[in-house]
Short mmCIF file of C-alpha atoms in Angstrom, two decimals:
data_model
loop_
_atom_site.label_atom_id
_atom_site.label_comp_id
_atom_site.label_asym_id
_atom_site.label_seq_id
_atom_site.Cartn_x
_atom_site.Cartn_y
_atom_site.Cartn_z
CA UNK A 24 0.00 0.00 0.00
CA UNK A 25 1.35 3.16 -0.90
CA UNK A 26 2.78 5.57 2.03
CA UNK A 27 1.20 9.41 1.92
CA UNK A 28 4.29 11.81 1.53
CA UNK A 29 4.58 13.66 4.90
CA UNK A 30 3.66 16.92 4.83
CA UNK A 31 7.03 17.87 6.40
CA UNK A 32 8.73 17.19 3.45
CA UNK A 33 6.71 18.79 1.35
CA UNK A 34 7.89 21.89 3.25
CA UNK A 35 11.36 21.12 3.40
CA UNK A 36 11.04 20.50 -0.53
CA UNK A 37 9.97 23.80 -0.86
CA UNK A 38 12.04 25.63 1.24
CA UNK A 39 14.74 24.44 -0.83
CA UNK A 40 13.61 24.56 -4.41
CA UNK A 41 10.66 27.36 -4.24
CA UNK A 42 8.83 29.17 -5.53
CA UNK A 43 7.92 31.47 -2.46
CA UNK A 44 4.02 30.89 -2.73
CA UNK A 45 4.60 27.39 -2.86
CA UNK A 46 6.62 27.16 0.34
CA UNK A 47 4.53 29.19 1.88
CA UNK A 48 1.27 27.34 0.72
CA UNK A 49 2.71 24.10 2.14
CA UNK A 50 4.44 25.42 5.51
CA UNK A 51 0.79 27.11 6.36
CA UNK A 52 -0.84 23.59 5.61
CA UNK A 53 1.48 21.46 7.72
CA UNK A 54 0.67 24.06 10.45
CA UNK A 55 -2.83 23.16 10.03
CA UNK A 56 -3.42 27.49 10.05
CA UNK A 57 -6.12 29.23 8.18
CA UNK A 58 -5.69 32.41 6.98
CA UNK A 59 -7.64 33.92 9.67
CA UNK A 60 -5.60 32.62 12.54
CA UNK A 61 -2.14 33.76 10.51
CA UNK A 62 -3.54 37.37 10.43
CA UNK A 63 -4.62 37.23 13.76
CA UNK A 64 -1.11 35.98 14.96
CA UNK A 65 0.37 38.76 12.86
CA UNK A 66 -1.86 41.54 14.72
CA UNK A 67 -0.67 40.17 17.93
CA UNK A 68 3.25 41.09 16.76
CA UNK A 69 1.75 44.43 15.55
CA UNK A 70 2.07 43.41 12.02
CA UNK A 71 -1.16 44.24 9.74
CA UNK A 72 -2.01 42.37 7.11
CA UNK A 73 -5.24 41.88 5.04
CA UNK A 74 -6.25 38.84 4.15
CA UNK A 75 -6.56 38.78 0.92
CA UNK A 76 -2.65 40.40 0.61
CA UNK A 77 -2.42 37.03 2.80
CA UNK A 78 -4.75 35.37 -0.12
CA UNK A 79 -2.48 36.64 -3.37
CA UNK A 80 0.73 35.37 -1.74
CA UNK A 81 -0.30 32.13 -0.84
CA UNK A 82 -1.40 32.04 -4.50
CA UNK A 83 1.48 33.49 -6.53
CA UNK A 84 -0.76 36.78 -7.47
CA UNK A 85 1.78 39.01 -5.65
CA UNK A 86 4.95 38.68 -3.56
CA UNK A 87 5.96 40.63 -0.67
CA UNK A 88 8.32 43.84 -1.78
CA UNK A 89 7.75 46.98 0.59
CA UNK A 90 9.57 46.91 4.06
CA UNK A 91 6.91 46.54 6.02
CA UNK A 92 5.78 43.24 3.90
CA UNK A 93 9.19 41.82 4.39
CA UNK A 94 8.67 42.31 8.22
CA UNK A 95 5.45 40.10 8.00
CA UNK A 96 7.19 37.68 6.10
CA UNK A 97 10.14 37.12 8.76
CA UNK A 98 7.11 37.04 11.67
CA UNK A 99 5.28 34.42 9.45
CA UNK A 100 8.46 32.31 9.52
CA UNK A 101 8.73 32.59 12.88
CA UNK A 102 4.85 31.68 13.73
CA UNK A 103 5.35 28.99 11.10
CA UNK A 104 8.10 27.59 12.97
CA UNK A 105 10.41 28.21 9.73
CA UNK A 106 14.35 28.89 9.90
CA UNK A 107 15.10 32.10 9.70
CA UNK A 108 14.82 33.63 6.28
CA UNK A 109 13.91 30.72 4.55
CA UNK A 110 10.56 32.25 2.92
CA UNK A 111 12.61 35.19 2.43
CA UNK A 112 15.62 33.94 0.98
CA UNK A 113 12.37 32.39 -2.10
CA UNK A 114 12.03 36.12 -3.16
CA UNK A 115 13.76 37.73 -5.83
CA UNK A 116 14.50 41.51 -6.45
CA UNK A 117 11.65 43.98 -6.33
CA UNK A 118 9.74 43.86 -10.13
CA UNK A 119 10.70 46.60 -11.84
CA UNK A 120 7.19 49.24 -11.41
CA UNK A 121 6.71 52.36 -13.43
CA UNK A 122 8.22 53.69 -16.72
CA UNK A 123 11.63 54.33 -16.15
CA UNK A 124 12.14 50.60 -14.36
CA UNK A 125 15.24 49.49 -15.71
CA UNK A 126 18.61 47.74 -15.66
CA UNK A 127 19.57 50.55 -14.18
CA UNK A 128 17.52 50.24 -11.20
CA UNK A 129 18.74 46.81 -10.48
CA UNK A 130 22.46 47.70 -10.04
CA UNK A 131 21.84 50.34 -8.38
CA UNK A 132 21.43 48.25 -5.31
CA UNK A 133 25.29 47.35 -6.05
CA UNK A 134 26.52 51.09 -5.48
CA UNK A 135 24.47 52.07 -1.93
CA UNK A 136 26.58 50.46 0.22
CA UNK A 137 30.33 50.68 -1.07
CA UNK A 138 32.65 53.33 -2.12
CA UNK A 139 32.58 54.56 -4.58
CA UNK A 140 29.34 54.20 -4.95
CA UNK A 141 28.66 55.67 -8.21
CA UNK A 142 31.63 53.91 -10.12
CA UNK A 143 30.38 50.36 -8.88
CA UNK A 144 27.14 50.84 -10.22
CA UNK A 145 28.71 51.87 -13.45
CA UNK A 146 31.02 49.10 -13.53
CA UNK A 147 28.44 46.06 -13.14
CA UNK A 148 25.55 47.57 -15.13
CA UNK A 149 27.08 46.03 -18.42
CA UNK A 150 27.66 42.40 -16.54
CA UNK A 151 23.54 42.08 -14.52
CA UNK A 152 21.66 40.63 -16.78
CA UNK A 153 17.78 39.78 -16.80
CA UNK A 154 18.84 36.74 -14.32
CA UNK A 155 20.39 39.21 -11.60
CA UNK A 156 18.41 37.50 -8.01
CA UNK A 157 17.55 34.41 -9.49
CA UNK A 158 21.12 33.45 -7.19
CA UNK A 159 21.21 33.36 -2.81
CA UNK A 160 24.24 32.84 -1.01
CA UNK A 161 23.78 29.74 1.08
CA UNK A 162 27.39 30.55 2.83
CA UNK A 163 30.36 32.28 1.89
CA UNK A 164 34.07 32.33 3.02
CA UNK A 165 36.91 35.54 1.98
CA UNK A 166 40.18 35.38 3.23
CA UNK A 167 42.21 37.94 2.84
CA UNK A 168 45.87 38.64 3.14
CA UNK A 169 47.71 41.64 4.06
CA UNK A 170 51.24 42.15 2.84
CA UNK A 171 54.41 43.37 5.07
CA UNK A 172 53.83 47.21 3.42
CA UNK A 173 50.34 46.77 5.32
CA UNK A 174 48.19 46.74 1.84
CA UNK A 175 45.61 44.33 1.07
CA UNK A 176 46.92 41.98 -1.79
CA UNK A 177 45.07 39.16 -1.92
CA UNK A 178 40.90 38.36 -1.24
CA UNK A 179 40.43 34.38 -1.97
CA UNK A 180 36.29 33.59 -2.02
CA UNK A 181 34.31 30.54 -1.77
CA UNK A 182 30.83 30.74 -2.17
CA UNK A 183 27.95 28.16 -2.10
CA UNK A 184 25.32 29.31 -4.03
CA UNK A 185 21.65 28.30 -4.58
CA UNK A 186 19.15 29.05 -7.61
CA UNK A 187 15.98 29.96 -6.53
CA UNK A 188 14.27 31.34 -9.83
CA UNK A 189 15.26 30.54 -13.54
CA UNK A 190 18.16 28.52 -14.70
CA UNK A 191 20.65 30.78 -13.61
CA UNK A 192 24.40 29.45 -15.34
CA UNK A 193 26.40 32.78 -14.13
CA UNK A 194 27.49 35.38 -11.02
CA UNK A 195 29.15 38.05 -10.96
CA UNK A 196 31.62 39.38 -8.36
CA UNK A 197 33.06 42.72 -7.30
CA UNK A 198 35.81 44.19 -5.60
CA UNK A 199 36.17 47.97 -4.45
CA UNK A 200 40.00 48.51 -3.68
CA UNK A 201 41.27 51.01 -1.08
CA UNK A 202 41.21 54.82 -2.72
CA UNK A 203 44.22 55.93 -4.76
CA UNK A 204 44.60 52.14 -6.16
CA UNK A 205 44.81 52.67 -9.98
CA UNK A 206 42.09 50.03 -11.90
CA UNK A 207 44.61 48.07 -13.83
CA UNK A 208 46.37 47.07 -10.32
CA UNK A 209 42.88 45.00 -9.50
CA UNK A 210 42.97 41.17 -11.42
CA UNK A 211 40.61 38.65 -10.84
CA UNK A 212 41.19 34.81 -10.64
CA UNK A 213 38.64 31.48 -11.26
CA UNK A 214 39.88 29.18 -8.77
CA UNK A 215 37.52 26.23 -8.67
CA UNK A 216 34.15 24.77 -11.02
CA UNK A 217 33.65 28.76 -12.83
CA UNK A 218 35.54 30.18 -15.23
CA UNK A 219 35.64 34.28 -16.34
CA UNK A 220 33.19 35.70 -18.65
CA UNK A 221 33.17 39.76 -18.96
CA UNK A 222 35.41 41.42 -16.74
CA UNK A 223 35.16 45.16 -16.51
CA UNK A 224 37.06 47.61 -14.93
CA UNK A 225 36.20 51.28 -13.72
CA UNK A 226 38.26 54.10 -16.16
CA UNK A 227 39.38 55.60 -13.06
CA UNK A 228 38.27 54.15 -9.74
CA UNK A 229 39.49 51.02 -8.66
CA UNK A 230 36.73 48.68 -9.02
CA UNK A 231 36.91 45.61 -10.27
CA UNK A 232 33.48 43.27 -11.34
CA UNK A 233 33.84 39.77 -13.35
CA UNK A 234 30.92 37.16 -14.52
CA UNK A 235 31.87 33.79 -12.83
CA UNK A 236 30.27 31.24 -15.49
CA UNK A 237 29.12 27.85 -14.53
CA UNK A 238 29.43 24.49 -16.57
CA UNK A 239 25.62 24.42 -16.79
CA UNK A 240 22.52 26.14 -15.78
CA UNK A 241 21.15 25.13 -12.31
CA UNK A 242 17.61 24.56 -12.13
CA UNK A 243 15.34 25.94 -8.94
CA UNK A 244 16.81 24.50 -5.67
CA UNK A 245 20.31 23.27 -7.10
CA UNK A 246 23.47 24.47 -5.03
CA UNK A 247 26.66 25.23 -6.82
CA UNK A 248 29.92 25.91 -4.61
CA UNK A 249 32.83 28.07 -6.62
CA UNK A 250 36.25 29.25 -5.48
CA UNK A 251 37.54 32.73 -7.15
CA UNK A 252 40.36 35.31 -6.29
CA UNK A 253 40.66 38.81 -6.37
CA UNK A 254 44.84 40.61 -6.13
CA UNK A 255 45.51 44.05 -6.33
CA UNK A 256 49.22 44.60 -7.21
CA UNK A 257 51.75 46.45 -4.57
CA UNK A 258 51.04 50.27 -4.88
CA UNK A 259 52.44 51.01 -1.20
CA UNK A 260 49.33 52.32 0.09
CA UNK A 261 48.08 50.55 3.64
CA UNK A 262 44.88 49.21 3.64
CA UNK A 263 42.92 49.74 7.03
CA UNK A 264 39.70 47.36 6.68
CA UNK A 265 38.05 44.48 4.46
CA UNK A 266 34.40 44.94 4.19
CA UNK A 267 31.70 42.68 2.38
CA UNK A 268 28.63 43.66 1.06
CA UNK A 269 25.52 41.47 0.92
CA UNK A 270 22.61 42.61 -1.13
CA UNK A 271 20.12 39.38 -0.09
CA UNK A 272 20.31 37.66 2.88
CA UNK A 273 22.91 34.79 3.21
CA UNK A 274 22.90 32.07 5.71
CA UNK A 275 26.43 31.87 7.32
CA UNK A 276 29.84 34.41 6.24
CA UNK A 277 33.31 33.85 7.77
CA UNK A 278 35.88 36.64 6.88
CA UNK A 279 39.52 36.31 7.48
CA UNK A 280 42.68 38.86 7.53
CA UNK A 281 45.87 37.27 7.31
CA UNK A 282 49.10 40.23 8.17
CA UNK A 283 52.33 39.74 7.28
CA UNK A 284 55.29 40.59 9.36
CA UNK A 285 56.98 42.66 10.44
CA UNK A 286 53.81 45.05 9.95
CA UNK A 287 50.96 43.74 12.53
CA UNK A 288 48.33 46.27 13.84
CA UNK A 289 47.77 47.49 17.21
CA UNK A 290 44.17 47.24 17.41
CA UNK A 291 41.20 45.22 15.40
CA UNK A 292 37.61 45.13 15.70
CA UNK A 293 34.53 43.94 13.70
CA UNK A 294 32.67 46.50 11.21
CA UNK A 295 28.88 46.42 10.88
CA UNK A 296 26.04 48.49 8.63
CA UNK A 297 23.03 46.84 9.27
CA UNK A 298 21.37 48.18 5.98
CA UNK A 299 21.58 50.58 3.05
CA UNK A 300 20.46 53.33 5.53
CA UNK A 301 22.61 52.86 7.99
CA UNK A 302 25.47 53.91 9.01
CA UNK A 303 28.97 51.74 9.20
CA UNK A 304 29.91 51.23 12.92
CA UNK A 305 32.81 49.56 15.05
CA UNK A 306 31.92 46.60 17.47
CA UNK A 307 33.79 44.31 19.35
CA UNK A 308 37.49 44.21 19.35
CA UNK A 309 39.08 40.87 17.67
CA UNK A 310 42.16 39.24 18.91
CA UNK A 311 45.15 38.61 16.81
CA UNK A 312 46.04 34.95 16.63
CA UNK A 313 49.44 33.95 16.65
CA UNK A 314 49.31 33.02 13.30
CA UNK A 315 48.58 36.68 12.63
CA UNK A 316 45.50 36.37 11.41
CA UNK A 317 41.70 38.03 13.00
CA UNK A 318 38.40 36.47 11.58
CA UNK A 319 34.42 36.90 12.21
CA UNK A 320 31.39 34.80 11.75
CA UNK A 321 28.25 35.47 11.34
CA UNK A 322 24.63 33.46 10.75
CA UNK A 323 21.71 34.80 9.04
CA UNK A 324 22.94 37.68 7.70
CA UNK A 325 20.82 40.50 6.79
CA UNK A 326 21.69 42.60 3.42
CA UNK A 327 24.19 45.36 4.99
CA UNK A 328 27.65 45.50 5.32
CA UNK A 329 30.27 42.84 7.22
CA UNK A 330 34.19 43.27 7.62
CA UNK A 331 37.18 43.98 9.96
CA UNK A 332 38.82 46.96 10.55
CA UNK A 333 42.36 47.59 12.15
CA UNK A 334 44.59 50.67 12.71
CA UNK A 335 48.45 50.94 12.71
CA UNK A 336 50.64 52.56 14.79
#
């Protein structure tokens, strides 16, 4: 006699591969909610929705976009009994609205939270295409190494990616060097299961963005872990942080700084802006290893800025 799938793994199923009504359809069933009850739950949080905005997301008719929909989202999760961002991580970028929606809008996104902010956006609008957030980072791991002049030389990535809309079969990565770096100083590396497409550098900033191409397309749900390498050649400058910028949520980031003697710095500490809003801010002091090197880690991690900071004598 055949075995009824469990309604658990219908959920789990869902989670990974999408799409976002889906997973949410299923994750309310195997709650055994109604709509009503959801809102209700919601109101008790302070979080207003209607039901039939409940209605046309359970359905596919609309998807959560504004701020305040996003919020709902991450208290449905929780009511749900979902991991954190896992409905959220099924959403892509905002659809483009009105008549001047274009490429252009998308990359902004790239320029709001790095300098310089204008020149990034410039440099990856000819590499996003039409497939730009069909990609999440599951995890993601940069080490970077610090020469004896106390410049950054060296950022070496690994990424594991997941599709969640399309067939996605590309990504494309940037680096922002420290000011006064000329462009031609920045080269970038496939290390491991990508190869380059496009690379394009900024006339005069130093900014650096490359498509990473895959052997083949992934369909919804498929993961895809790369290795890639960004070096800036010696210019004698000294760098004084490493900062990562996330545009979509990503579920766990380790960053690493590796110094080289006989230049070590006197003091470290973490770097965090929690948003495109917000401002960058020091936390908590890091301790240098004896092996010279300071790292962070971090879990669910909201689009905003990560990194380490460090100043010299």
């Amino acid at each position: 006699m055949a075995v009824p799938p469990d309604a658990g793994d219908e959920v789990d199923v869902r989670l990974r591969a999408g799409p976002f009504h889906a997973a949410l359809r299923a994750a309310i069933e195997h709650r055994g909610l109604t709509l009503e009850r959801l809102r209700d739950r919601l109101d008790r949080r302070g979080i207003h929705v209607s039901l039939s905005t409940l209605s046309y997301w359970r359905l596919g008719r609309s998807r959560p976009e504004r701020a305040d929909s996003l919020r709902a989202v991450q208290a449905i999760e929780a009511i749900l009994g979902l991991p954190r961002h896992s409905l959220e991580a099924l959403l892509g970028p905002p659809r483009p609205r009105g008549r001047w929606a274009s490429k252009q809008r998308r990359t902004r996104d790239f320029g709001q939270m790095l300098e310089p902010a204008q020149s990034l956006a410039e440099t990856v609008q000819a590499l996003v295409g039409p497939s730009d957030g069909d990609l999440r980072l599951w995890s993601q791991d940069d080490a970077a190494a610090v020469d004896r002049h106390g410049a950054l030389r060296s950022v070496h990535t690994r990424q594991v990616l997941r599709a969640v809309a399309g067939r996605p079969d590309r990504y494309v990565a940037v680096y922002c060097a420290d000011d006064g770096t000329p462009p031609d100083a920045l080269e970038v590396e496939a290390v491991r299961d990508c190869r380059l497409g496009r690379v394009r550098r900024h006339s005069r900033e130093p900014v650096i963005a490359a498509e990473l191409l895959f052997d083949h397309s992934l369909p919804v749900g498929r993961t895809h872990l790369l290795e890639y390498r960004f070096t800036i050649a010696e210019t004698g400058a000294r760098s004084r942080d490493y900062r990562r910028a996330f545009r979509y949520p990503v579920g766990t980031y380790v960053a690493s700084v590796q110094f080289t003697e006989p230049r070590l710095p006197v003091r470290c500490y973490t770097l965090a802006q929690p948003g495109v809003d917000a401002t960058l801010a020091h936390g908590d002091e890091l301790a240098l290893t004896p092996g010279r090197v300071l790292h962070l880690t971090a879990k669910d991690v909201r689009p905003g800025v990560l990194g380490i900071g460090w100043d010299w004598f």
